[in-house]
XYZ file of N, CA and C in Angstrom:
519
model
N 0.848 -1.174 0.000
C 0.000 0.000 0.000
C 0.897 1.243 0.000
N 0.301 2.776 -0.439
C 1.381 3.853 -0.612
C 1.993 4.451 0.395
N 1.050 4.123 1.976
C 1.469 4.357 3.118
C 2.252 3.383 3.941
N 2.587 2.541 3.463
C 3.212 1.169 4.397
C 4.163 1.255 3.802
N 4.896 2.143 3.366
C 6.653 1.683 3.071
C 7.193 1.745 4.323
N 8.008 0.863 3.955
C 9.047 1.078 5.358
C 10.609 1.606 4.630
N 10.413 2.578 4.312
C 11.813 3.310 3.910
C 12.911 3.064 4.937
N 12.391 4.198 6.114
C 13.316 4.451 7.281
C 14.704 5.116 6.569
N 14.186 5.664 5.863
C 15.765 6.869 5.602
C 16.573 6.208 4.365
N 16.537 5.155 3.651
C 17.460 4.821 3.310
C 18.222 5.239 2.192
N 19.213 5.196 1.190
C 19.911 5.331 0.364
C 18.745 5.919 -0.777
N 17.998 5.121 -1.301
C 16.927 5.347 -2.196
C 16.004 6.614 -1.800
N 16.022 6.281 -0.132
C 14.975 7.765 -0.077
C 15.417 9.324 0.097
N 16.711 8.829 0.325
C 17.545 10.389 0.381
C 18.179 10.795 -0.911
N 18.433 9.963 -1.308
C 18.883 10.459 -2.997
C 17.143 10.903 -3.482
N 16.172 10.412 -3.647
C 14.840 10.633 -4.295
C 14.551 12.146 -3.129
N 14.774 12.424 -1.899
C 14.488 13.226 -1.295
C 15.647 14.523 -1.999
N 16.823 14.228 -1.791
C 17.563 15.646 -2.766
C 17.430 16.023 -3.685
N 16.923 14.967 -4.369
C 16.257 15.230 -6.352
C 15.400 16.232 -6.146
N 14.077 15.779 -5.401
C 13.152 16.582 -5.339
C 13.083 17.938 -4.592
N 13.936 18.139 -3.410
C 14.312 19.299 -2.987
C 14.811 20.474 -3.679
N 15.610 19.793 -4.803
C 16.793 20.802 -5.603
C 15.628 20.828 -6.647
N 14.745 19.896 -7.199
C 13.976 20.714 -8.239
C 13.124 21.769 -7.501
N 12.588 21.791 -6.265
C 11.401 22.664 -5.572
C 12.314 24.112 -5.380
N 13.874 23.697 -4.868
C 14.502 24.956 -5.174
C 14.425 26.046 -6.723
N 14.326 25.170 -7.607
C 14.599 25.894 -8.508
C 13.527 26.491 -9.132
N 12.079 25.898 -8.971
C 10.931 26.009 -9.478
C 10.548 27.216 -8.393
N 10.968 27.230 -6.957
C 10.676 28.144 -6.312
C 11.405 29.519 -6.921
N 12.188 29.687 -7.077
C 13.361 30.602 -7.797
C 12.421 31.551 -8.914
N 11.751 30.946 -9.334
C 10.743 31.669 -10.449
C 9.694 32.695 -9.667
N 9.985 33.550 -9.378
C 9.151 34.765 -9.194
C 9.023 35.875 -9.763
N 8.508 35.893 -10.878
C 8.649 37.222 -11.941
C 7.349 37.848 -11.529
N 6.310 37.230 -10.757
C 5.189 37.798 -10.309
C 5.218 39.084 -8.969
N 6.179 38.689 -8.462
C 6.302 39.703 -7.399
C 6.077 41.359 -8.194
N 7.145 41.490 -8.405
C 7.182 43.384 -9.538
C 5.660 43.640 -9.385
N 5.173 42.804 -10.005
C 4.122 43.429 -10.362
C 2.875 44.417 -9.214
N 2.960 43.404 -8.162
C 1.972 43.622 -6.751
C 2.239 44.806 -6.965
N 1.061 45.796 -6.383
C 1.431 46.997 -5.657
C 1.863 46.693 -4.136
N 2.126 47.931 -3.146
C 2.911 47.919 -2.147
C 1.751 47.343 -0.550
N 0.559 47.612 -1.229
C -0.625 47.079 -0.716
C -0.644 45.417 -0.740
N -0.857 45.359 -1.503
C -0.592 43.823 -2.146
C 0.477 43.047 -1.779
N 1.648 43.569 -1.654
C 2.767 42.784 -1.368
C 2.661 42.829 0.744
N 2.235 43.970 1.226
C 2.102 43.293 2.820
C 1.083 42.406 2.469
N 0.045 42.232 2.065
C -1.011 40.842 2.324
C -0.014 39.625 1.957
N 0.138 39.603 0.737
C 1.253 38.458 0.288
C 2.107 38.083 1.433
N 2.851 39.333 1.921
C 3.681 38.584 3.172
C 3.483 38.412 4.213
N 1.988 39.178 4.851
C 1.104 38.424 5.825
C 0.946 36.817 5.719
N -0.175 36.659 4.541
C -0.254 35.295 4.128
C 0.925 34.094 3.606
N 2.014 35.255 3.133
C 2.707 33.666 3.344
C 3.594 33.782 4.558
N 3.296 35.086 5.748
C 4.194 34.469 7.245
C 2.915 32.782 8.084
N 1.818 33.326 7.935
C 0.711 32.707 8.049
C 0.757 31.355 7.385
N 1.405 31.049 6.190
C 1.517 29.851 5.441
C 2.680 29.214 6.284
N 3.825 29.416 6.344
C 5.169 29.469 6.779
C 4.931 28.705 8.427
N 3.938 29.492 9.196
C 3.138 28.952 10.523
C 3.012 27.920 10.591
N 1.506 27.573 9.365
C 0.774 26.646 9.608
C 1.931 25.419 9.651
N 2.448 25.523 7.933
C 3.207 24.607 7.653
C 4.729 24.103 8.960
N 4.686 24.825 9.077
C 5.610 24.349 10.700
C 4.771 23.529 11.521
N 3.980 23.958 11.735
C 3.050 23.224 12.799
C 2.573 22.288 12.682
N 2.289 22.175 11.117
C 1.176 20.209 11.142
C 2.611 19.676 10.252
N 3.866 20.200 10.161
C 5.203 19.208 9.724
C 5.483 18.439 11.376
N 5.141 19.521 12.223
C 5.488 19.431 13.695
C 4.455 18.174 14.349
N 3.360 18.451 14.081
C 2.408 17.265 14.615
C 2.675 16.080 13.797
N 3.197 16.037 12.650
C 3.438 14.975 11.624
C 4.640 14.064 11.942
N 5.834 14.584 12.761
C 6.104 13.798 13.141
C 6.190 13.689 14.767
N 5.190 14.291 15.543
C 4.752 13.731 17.001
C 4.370 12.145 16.368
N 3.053 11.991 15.273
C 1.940 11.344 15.026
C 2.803 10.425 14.513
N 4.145 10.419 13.929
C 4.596 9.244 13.799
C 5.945 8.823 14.626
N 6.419 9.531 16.088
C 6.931 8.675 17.068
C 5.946 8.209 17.331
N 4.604 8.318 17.598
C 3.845 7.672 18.628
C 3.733 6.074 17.918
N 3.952 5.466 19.318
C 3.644 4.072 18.868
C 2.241 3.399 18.438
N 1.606 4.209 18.648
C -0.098 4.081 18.564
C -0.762 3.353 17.458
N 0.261 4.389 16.227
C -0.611 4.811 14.547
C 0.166 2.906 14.004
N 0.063 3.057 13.232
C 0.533 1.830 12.037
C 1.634 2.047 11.134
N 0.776 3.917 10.962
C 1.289 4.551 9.503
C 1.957 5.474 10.076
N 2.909 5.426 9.305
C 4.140 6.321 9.480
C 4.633 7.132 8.392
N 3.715 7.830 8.199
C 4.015 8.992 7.113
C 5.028 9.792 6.756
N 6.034 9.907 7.636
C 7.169 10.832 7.306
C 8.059 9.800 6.731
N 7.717 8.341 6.472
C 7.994 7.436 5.433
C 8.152 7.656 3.767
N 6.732 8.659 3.820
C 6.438 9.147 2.550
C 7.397 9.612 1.512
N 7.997 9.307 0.717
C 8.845 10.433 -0.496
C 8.208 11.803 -0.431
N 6.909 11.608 -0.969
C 6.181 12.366 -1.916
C 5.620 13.146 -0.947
N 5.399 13.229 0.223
C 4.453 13.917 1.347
C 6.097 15.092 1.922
N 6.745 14.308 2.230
C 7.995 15.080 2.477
C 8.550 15.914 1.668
N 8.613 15.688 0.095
C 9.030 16.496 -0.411
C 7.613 17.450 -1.100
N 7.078 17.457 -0.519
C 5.830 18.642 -0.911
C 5.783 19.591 0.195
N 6.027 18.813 1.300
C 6.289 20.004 2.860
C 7.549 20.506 2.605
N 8.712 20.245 2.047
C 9.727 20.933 1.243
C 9.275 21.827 0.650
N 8.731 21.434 -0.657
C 8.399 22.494 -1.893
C 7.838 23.447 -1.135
N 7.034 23.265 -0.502
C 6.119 24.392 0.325
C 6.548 25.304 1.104
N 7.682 24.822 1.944
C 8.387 25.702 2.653
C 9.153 26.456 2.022
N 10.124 25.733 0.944
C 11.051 26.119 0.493
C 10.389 27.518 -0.636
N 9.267 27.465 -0.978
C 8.456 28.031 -1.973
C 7.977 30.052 -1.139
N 7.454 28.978 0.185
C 7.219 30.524 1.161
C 8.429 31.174 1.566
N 9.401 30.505 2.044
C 10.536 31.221 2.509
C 10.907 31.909 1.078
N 11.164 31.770 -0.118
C 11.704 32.632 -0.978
C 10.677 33.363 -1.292
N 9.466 33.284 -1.353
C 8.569 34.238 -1.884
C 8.659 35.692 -0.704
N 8.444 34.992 0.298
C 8.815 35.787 1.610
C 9.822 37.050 1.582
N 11.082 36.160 1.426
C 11.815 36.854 1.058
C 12.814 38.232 0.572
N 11.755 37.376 -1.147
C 12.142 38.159 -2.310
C 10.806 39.654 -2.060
N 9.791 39.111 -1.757
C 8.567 39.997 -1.213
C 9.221 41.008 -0.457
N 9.809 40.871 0.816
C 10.138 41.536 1.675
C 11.353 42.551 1.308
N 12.233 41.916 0.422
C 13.111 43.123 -0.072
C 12.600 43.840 -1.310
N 11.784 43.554 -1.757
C 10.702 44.166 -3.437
C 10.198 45.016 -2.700
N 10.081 45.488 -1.441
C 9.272 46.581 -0.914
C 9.707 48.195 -1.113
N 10.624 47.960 -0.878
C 11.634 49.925 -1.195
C 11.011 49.786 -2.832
N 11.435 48.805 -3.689
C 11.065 49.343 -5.214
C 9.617 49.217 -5.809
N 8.935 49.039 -4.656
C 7.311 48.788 -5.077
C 6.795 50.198 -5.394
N 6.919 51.477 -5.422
C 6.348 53.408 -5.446
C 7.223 53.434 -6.440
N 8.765 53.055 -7.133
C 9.339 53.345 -8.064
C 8.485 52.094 -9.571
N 8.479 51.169 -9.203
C 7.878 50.376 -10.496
C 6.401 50.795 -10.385
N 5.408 50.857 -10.171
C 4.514 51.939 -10.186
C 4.208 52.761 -10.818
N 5.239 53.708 -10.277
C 5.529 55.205 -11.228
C 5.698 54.991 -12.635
N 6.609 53.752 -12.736
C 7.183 53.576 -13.818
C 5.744 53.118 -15.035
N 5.386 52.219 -14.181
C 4.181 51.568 -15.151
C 3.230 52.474 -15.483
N 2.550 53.207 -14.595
C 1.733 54.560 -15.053
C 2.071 55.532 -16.041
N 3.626 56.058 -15.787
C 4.349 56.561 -17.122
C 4.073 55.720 -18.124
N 4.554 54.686 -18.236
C 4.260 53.634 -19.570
C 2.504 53.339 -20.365
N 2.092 53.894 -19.468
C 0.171 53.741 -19.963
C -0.027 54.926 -20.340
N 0.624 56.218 -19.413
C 0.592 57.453 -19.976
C 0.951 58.007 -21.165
N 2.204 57.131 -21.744
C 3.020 57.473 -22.976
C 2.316 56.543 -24.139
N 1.681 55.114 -23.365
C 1.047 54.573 -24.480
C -0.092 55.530 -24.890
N -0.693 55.845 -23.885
C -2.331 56.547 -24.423
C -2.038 57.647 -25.143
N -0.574 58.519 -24.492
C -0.287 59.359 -25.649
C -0.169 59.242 -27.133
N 0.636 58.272 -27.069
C 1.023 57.436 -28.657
C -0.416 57.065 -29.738
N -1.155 56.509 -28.503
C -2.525 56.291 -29.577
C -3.376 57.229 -29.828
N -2.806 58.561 -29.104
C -3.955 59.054 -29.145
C -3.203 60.190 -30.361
N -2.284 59.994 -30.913
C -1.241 60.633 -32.299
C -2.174 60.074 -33.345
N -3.742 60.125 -33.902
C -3.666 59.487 -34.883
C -3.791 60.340 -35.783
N -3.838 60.204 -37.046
C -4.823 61.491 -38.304
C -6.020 61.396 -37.657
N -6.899 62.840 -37.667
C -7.455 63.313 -37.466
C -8.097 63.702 -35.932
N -7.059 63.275 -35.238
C -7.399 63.267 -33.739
C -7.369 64.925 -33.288
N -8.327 64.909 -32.318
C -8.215 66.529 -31.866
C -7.177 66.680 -31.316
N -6.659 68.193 -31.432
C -5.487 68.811 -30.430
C -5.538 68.786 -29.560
N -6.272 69.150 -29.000
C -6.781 69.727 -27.473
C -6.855 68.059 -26.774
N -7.129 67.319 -27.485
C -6.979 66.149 -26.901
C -5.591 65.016 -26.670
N -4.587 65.666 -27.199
C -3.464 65.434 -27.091
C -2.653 66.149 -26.473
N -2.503 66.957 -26.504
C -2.297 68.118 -25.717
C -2.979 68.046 -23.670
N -4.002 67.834 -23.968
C -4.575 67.153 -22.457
C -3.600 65.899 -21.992
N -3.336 65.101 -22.702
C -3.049 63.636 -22.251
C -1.599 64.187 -22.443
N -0.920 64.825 -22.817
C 0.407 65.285 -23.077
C 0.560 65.988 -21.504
N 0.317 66.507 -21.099
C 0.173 67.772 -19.763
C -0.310 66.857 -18.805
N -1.084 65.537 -18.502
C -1.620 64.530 -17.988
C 0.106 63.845 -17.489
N 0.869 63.191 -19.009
C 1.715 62.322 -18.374
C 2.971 63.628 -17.999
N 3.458 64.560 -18.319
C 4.089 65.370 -18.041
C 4.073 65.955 -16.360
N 2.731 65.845 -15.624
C 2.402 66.122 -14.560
C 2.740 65.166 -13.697
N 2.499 63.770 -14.537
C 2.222 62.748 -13.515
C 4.040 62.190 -13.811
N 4.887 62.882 -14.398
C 6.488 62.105 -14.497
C 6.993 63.431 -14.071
N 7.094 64.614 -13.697
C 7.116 65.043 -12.915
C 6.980 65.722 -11.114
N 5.782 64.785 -11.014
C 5.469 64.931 -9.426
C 4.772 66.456 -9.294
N 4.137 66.539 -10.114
C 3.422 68.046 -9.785
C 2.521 68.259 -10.126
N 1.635 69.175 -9.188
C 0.212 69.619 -8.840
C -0.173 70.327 -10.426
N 0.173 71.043 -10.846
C -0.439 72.230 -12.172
C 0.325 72.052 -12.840
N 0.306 72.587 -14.212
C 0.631 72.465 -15.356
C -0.404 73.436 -16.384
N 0.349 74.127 -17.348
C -0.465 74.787 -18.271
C 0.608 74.510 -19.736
N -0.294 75.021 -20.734
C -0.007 75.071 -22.271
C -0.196 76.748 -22.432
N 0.949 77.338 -22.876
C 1.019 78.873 -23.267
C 0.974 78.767 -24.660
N 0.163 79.337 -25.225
C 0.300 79.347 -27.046
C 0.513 81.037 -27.353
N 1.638 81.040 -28.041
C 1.716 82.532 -28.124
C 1.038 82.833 -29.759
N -0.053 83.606 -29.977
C -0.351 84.138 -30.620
C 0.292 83.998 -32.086
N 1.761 85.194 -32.313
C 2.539 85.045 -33.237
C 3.293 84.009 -33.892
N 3.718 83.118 -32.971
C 4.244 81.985 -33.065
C 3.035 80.883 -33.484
N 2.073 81.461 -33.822
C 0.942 80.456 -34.078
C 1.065 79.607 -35.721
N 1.916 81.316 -36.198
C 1.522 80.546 -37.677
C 2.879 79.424 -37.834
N 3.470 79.276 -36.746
C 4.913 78.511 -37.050
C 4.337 76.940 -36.259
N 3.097 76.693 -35.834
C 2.982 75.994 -35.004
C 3.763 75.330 -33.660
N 4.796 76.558 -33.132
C 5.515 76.544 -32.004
C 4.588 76.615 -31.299
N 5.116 75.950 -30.037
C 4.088 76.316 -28.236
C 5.192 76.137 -27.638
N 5.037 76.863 -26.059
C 6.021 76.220 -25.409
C 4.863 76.171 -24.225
N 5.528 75.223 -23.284
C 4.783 74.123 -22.307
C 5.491 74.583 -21.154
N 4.870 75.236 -19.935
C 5.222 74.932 -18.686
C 4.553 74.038 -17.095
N 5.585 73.647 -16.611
C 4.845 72.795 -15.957
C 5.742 72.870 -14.415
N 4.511 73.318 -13.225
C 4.837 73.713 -11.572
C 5.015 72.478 -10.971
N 6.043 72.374 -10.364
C 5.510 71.659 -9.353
C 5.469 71.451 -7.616
């Protein structure tokens, strides 16, 4: 049956136990998802996985009370596959943890960054033939405000300089 091995540590189960450790390392290693969280998002994340990190201590901890005791039959920390998933798991929160916990200083700079990047896209689309001025010009003074850090902003059109289609742009902050 899948629970009645009687491993007890041996040659086979520690080589099959490092295999699987070093792949959970590496699969853990993949976090390209972090960046993205906002700074909101990333304390819940590291609430929930200090909270994951807990649990998982605690029923690894009763898991093997439940198998010194002479009581049970089954002796689960026998398992390959049960052991190396309380691995993956740990090994998975501790780096997410981590990498979470130092992603925090650059969470208000990637942000900024990404809003600039939606700002400059909407600018870009909004370049088409026949698009209004005034409507580019808005979304122009929009990302200019918002990659600057400042409250006001105006468009001066000087009169004379009209027929040259010069403007010049100032912007407070």
């Amino acid at each position: 049956m899948f629970f009645f091995n009687k491993n007890n540590f041996d040659y086979s189960f520690l080589f099959g136990m490092v295999i699987l450790l070093v792949i959970s390392a590496v699969l853990s290693g993949n976090l390209k998802w972090i960046p993205y969280l906002t700074f909101k998002e990333k304390w819940k994340s590291l609430l929930f996985l200090f909270i994951i990190l807990i649990c998982i201590g605690y029923l690894f901890r009763r898991f093997m009370a439940y198998s010194e005791a002479e009581t049970y039959q089954v002796n689960l920390t026998d398992n390959l596959f049960l052991m190396a998933l309380f691995g993956f798991i740990f090994i998975y929160a501790i780096f997410s943890f981590l990498v979470t916990l130092f992603n925090l200083p650059t969470s208000s700079v990637f942000e900024q960054k990404l809003t600039e990047a939606i700002n400059f896209q909407r600018l870009s689309q909004s370049i088409q033939p026949g698009e209004n001025e005034e409507q580019v010009l808005d979304i122009l003074l929009d990302s200019c405000m918002s990659a600057s850090y400042s409250d006001a902003a105006w468009i001066e059109i000087n009169p004379e300089e009209q027929k040259n289609r010069s403007k010049s742009a100032s912007v407070f902050g």
